[in-house]
GROMACS .gro file of C-alpha atoms in nm:
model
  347
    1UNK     CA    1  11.358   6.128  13.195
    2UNK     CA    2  11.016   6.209  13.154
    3UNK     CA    3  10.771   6.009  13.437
    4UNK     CA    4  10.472   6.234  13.451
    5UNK     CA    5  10.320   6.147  13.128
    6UNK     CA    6  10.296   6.529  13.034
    7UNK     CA    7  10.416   6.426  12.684
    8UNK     CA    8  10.196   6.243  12.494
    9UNK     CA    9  10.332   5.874  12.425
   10UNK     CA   10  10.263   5.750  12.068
   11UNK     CA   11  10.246   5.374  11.990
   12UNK     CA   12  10.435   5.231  11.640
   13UNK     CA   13  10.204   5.261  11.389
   14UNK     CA   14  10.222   5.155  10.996
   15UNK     CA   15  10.234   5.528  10.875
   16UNK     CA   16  10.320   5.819  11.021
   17UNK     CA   17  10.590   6.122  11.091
   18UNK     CA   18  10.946   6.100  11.151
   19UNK     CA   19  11.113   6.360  11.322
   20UNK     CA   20  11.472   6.424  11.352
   21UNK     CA   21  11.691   6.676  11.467
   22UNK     CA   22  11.931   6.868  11.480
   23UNK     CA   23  11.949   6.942  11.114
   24UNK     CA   24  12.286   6.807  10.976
   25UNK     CA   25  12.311   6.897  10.594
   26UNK     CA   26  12.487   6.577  10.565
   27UNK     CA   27  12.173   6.391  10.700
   28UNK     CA   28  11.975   6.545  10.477
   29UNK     CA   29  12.174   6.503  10.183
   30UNK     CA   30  12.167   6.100  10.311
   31UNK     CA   31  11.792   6.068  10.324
   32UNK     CA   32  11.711   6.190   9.995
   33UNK     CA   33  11.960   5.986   9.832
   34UNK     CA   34  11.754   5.671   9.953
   35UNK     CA   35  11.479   5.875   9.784
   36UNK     CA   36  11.270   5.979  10.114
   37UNK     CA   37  11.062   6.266  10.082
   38UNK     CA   38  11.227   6.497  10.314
   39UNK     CA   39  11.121   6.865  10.499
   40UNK     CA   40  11.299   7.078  10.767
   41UNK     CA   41  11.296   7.376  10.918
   42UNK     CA   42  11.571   7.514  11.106
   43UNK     CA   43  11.502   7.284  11.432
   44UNK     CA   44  11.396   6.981  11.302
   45UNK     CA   45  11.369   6.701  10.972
   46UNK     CA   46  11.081   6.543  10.883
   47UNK     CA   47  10.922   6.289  10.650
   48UNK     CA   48  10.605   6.102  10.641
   49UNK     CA   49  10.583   5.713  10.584
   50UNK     CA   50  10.389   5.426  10.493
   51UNK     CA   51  10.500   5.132  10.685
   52UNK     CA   52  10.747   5.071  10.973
   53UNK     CA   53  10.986   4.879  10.773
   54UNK     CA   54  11.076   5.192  10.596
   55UNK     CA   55  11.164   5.380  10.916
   56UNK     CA   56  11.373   5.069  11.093
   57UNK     CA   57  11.582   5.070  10.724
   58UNK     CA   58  11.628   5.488  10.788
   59UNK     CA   59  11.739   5.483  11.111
   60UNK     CA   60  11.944   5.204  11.045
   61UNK     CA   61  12.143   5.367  10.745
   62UNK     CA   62  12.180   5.673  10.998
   63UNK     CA   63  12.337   5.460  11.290
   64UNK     CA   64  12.554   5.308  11.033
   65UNK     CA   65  12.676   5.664  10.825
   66UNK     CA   66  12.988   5.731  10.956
   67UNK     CA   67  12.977   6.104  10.847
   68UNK     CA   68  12.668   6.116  11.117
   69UNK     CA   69  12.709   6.096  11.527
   70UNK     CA   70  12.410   5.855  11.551
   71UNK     CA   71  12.462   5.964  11.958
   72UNK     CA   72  12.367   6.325  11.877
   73UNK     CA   73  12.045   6.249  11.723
   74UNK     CA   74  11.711   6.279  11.862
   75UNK     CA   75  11.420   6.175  11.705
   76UNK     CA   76  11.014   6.110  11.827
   77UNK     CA   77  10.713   5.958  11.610
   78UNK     CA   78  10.393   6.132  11.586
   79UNK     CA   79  10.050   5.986  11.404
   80UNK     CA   80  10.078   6.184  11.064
   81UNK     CA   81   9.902   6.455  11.091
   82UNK     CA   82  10.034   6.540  11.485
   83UNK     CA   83  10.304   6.807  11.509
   84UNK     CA   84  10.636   6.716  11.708
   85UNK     CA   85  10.648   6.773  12.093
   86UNK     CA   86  10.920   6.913  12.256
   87UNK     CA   87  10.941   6.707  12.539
   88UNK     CA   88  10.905   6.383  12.331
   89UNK     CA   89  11.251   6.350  12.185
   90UNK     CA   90  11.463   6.037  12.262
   91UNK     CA   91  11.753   5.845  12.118
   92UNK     CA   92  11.808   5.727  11.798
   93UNK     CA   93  11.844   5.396  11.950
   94UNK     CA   94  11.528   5.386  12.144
   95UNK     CA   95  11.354   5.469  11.874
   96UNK     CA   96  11.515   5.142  11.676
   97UNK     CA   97  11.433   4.965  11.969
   98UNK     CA   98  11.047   5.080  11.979
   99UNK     CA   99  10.999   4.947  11.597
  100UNK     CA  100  11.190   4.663  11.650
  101UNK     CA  101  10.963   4.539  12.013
  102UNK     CA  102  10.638   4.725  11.852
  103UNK     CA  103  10.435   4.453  11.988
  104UNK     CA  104  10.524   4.509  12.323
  105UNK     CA  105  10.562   4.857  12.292
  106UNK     CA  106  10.232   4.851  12.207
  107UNK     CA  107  10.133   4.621  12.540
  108UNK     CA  108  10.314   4.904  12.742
  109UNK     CA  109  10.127   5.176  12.596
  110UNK     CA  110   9.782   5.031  12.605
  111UNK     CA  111   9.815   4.918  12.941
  112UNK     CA  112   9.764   4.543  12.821
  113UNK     CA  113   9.844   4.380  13.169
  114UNK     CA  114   9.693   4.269  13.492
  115UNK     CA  115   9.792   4.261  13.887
  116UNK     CA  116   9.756   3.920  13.981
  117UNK     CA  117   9.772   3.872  14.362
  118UNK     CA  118   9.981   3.607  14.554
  119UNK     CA  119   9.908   3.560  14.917
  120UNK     CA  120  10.148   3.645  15.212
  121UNK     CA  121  10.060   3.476  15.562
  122UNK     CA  122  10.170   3.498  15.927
  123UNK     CA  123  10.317   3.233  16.114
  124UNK     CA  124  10.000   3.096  16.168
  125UNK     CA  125   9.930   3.046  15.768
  126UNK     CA  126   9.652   3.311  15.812
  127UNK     CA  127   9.686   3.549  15.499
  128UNK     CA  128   9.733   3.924  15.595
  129UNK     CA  129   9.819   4.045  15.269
  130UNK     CA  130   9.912   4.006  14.866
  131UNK     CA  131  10.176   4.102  14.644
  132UNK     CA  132  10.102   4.236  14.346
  133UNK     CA  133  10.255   4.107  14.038
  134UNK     CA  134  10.270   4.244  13.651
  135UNK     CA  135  10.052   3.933  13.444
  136UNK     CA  136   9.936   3.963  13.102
  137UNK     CA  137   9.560   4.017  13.049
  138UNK     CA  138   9.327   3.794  13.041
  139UNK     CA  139   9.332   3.641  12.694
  140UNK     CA  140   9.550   3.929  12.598
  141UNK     CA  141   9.893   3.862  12.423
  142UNK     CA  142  10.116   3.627  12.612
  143UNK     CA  143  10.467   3.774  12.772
  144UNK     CA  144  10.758   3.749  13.039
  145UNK     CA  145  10.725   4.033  13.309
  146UNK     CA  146  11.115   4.041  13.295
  147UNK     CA  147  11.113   4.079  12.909
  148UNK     CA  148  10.827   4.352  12.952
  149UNK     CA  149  11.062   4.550  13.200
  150UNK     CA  150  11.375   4.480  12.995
  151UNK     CA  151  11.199   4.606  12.663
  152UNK     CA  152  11.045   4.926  12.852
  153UNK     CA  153  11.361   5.053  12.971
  154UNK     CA  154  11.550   5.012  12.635
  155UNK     CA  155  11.277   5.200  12.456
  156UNK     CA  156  11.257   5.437  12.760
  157UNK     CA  157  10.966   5.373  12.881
  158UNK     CA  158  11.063   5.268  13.202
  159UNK     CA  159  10.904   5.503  13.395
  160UNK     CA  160  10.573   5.464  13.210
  161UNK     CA  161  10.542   5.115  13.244
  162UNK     CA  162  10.648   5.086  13.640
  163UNK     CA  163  10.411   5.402  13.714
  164UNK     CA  164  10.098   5.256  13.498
  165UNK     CA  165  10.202   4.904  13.678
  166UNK     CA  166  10.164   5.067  14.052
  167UNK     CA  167   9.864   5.207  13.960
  168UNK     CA  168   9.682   4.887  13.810
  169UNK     CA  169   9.829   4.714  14.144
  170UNK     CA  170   9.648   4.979  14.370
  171UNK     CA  171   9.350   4.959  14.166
  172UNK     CA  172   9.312   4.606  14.105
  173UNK     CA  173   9.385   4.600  14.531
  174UNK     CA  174   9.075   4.813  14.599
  175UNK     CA  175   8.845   4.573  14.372
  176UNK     CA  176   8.916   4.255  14.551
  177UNK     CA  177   9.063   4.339  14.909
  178UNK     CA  178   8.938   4.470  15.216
  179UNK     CA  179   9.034   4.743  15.474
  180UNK     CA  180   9.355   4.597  15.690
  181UNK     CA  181   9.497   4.368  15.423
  182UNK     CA  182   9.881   4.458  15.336
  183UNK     CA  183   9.915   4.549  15.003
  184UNK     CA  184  10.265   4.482  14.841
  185UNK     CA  185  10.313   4.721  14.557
  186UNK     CA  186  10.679   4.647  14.350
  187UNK     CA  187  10.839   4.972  14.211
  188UNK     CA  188  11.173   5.049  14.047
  189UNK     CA  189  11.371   5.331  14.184
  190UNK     CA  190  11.566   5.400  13.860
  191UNK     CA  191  11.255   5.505  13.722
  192UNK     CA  192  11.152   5.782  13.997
  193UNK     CA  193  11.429   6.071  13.959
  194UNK     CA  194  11.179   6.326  14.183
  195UNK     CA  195  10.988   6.134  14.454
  196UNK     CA  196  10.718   6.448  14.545
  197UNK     CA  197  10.687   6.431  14.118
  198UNK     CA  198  10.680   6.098  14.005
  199UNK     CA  199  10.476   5.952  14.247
  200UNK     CA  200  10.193   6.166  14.273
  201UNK     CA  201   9.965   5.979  14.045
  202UNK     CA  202  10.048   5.670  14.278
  203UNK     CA  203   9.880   5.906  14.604
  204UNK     CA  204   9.619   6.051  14.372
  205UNK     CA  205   9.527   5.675  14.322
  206UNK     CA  206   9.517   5.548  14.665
  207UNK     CA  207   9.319   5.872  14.771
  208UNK     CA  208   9.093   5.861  14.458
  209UNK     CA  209   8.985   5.488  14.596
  210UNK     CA  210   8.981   5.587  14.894
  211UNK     CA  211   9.182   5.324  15.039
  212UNK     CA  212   9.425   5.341  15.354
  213UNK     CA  213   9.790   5.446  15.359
  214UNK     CA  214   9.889   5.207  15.610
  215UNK     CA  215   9.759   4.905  15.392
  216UNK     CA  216  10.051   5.003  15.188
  217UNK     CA  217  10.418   4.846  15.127
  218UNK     CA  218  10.596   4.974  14.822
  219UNK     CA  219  10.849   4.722  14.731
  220UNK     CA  220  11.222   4.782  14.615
  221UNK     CA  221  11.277   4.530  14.304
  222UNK     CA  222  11.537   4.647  14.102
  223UNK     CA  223  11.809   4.460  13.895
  224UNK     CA  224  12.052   4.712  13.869
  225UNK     CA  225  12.312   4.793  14.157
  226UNK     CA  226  12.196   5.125  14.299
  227UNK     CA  227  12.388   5.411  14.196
  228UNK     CA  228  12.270   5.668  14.444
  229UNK     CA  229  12.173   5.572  14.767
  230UNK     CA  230  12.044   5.916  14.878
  231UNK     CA  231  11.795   5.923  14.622
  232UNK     CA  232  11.667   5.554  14.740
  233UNK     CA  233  11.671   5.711  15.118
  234UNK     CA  234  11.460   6.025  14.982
  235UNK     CA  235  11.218   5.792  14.822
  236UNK     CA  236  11.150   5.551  15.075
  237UNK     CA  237  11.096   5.923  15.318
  238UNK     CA  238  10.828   6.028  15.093
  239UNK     CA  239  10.650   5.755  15.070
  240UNK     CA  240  10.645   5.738  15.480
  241UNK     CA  241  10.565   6.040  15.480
  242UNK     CA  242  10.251   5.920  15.349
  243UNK     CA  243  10.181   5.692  15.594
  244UNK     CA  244  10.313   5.421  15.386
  245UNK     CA  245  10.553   5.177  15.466
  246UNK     CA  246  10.804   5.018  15.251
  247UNK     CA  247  10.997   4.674  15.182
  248UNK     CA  248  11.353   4.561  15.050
  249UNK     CA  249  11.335   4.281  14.814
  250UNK     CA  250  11.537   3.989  14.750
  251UNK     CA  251  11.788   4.029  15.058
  252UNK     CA  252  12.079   3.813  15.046
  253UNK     CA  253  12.085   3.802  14.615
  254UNK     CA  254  12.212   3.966  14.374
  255UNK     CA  255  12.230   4.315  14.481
  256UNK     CA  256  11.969   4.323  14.789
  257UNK     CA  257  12.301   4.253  15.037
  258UNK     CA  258  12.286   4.280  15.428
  259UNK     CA  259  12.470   4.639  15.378
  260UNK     CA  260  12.184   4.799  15.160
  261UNK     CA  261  11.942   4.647  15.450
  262UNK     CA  262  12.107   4.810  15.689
  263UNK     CA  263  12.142   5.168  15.534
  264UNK     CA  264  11.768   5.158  15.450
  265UNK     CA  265  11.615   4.994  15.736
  266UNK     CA  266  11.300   4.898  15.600
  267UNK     CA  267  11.010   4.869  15.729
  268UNK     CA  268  10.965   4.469  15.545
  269UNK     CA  269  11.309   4.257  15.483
  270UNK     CA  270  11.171   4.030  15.194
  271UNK     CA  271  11.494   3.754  15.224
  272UNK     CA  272  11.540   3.584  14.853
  273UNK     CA  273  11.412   3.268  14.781
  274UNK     CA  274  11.765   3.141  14.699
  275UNK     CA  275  11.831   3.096  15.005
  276UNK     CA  276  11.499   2.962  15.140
  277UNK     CA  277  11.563   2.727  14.877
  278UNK     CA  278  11.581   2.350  15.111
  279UNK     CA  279  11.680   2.608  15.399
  280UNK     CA  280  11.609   2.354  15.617
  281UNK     CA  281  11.879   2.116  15.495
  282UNK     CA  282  12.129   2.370  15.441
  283UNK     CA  283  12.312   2.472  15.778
  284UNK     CA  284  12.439   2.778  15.582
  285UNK     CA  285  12.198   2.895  15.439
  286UNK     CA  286  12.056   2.822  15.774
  287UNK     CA  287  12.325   3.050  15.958
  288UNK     CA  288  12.264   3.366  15.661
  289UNK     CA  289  11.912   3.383  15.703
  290UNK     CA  290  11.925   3.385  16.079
  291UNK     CA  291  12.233   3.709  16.042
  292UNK     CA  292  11.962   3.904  15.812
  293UNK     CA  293  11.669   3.801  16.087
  294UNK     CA  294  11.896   3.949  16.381
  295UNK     CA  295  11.989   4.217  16.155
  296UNK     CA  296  11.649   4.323  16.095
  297UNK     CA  297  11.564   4.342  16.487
  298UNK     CA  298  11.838   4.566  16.535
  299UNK     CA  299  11.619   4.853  16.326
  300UNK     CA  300  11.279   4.681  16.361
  301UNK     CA  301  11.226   4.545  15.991
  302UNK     CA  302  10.985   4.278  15.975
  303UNK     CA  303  11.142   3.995  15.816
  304UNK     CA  304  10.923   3.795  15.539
  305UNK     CA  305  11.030   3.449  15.354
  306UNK     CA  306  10.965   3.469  14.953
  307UNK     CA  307  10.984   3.132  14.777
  308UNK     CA  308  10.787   2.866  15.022
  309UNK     CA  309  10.738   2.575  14.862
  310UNK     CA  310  10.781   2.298  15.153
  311UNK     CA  311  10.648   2.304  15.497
  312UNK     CA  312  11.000   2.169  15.612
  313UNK     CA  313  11.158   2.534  15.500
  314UNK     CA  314  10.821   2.725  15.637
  315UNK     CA  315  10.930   2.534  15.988
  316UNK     CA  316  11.270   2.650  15.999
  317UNK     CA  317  11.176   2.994  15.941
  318UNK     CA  318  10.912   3.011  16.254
  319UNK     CA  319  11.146   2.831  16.445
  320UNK     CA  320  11.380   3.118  16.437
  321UNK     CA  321  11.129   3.395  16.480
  322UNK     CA  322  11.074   3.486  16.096
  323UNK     CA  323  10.680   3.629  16.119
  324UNK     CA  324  10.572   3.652  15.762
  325UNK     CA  325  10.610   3.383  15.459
  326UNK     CA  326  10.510   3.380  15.058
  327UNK     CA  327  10.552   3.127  14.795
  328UNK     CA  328  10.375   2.817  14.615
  329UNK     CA  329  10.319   2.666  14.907
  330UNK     CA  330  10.078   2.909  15.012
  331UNK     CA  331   9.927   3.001  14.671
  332UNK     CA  332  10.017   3.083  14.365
  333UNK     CA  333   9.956   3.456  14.180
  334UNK     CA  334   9.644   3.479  14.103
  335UNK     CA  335   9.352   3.706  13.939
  336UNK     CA  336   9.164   3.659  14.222
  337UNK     CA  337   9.243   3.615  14.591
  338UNK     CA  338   9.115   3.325  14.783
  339UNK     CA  339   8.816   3.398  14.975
  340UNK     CA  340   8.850   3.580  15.325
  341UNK     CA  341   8.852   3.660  15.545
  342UNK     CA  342   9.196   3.805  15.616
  343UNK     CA  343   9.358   3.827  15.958
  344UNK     CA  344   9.457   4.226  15.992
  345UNK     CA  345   9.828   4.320  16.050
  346UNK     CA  346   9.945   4.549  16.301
  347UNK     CA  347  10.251   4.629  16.122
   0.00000   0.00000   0.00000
């Protein structure tokens, strides 16, 4: 996994080079019999084409040659007249899956996306700081955040995308906000395999700008179960380390449980708007959020309501001592924040 950027990322294009190694006889032997101009050396196959179609039908034939373990292949793309890089290869199948998503590939790469900025309030409805979330541009091409994510990480570009996300987030946060507003930044710990590595353009940023550490919350979202908890703990260090703090999202759904809470201790417990949902109405619901709000005192996390869209739920959460609230009711994500000014959090 590559999150640095050291290798150079190339869009799909109509023409260009295909690479492929390692060099099977039997591959080659495949490719010229559906009449492709083909070169090699002893590391690698090549052959120039015209238009993407040709290269989805190649790699397509490979998958499908049973003489050929499609799984052994490696293959990258270069403009035509670039030579192969050694750190670019990838999978036969994320390749297929870069031509076949080239328009969003292509959103990815050229950084076609916005940070659009929904408020978060204290119990007071004063606002005292934003999350951040992935948009489309303005008047750019239209897509689903989810599908964007989805898309990146089959074409592995997972890393690329959250990275170049954080950064448009931190940047985006120093146009519009001032000094003392929290600043909730989402990032994906799949896609950070060294912490001191991969998130050093995220620090260059923030010092570049000239902003303050302690503005910052870097925020857990991740649809996966976590595989390796260590790594998580390591990554949330670092980025204290930094002065930063940093928030578990979507407690109480999916894979956010009360355990994970409790082995992280976050600094912000962000409880899932599933069950603020008509919390209110819902002794249940009523009894879970109030566990993860005693919970969270135990290691003193901050607990914050996603998902407000009545004042009826908004009253049940002050009523039991929950501080910090998000969600329609307050404002929708937005280009531009509403006009301060801001009350300035201690946390």
């Amino acid at each position: 996994m590559n999150c640095s950027g050291c290798s150079p990322i190339y869009p799909i294009e109509d023409q260009g080079t295909l690479y492929l190694r390692p060099v099977f006889p039997v591959l080659l032997e495949m490719l010229r019999t559906l009449g492709v101009h083909v070169e090699h050396s002893d590391e690698a196959i090549w052959m120039t084409y015209k238009n993407a179609e040709s290269v989805q039908n190649w790699l397509e034939a490979i998958q499908k040659h049973e003489a050929i373990g499609p799984e052994s292949i490696t293959v990258q793309v270069t403009p035509i007249h670039e030579q192969a890089d050694q750190a670019g290869w990838i999978s036969l199948q994320m390749m297929k899956s870069r031509f076949k998503h080239a328009d969003l590939v292509s959103i990815i790469l050229n950084n076609q996306f916005s940070s659009h900025m929904q408020p978060i309030v204290d119990a007071h409805e004063q606002i005292v700081g934003f999350e951040f979330l992935l948009r489309p541009s303005e008047n750019g091409t239209p897509f689903s955040p989810y599908t964007l994510f989805e898309v990146a990480r089959d074409t592995g570009l997972h890393s690329f995308l959250d990275r170049t996300a954080r950064i448009t987030a931190i940047e985006t946060s120093a146009a519009f906000l001032p000094h003392g507003v929290k600043r909730f930044v989402n990032f994906l710990p799949s896609s950070i395999y060294n912490p001191e590595f991969c998130l050093t353009h995220t620090f260059e940023a923030i010092e570049r700008l000239e902003l303050d550490p302690k503005d910052f919350v870097f925020e857990v979202v991740e649809t996966e179960q976590i595989q390796h908890m260590s790594i998580l703990q390591h990554i949330f260090s670092v980025y204290r380390s930094r002065g930063m703090s940093v928030a578990l999202d979507d407690v109480g759904a999916g894979y956010s449980t009360i355990e994970l809470m409790n082995r992280l201790e976050p600094d912000f417990v962000k409880i899932d708007r599933s069950l603020i949902d008509q919390c209110d109405r819902d002794p249940v619901k009523q009894q879970q959020i109030i566990d993860i709000v005693e919970m969270s005192r135990r290691f003193g996390g901050r607990v914050l309501a996603e998902g407000i869209e009545r004042m009826e739920e908004f009253d049940f959460c002050r009523s039991i001592g929950i501080e910090l609230a998000q969600g329609y009711y307050f404002g929708k994500p937005s280009a531009k924040p509403p006009q301060g000014p801001y009350r300035q959090t201690s946390a």
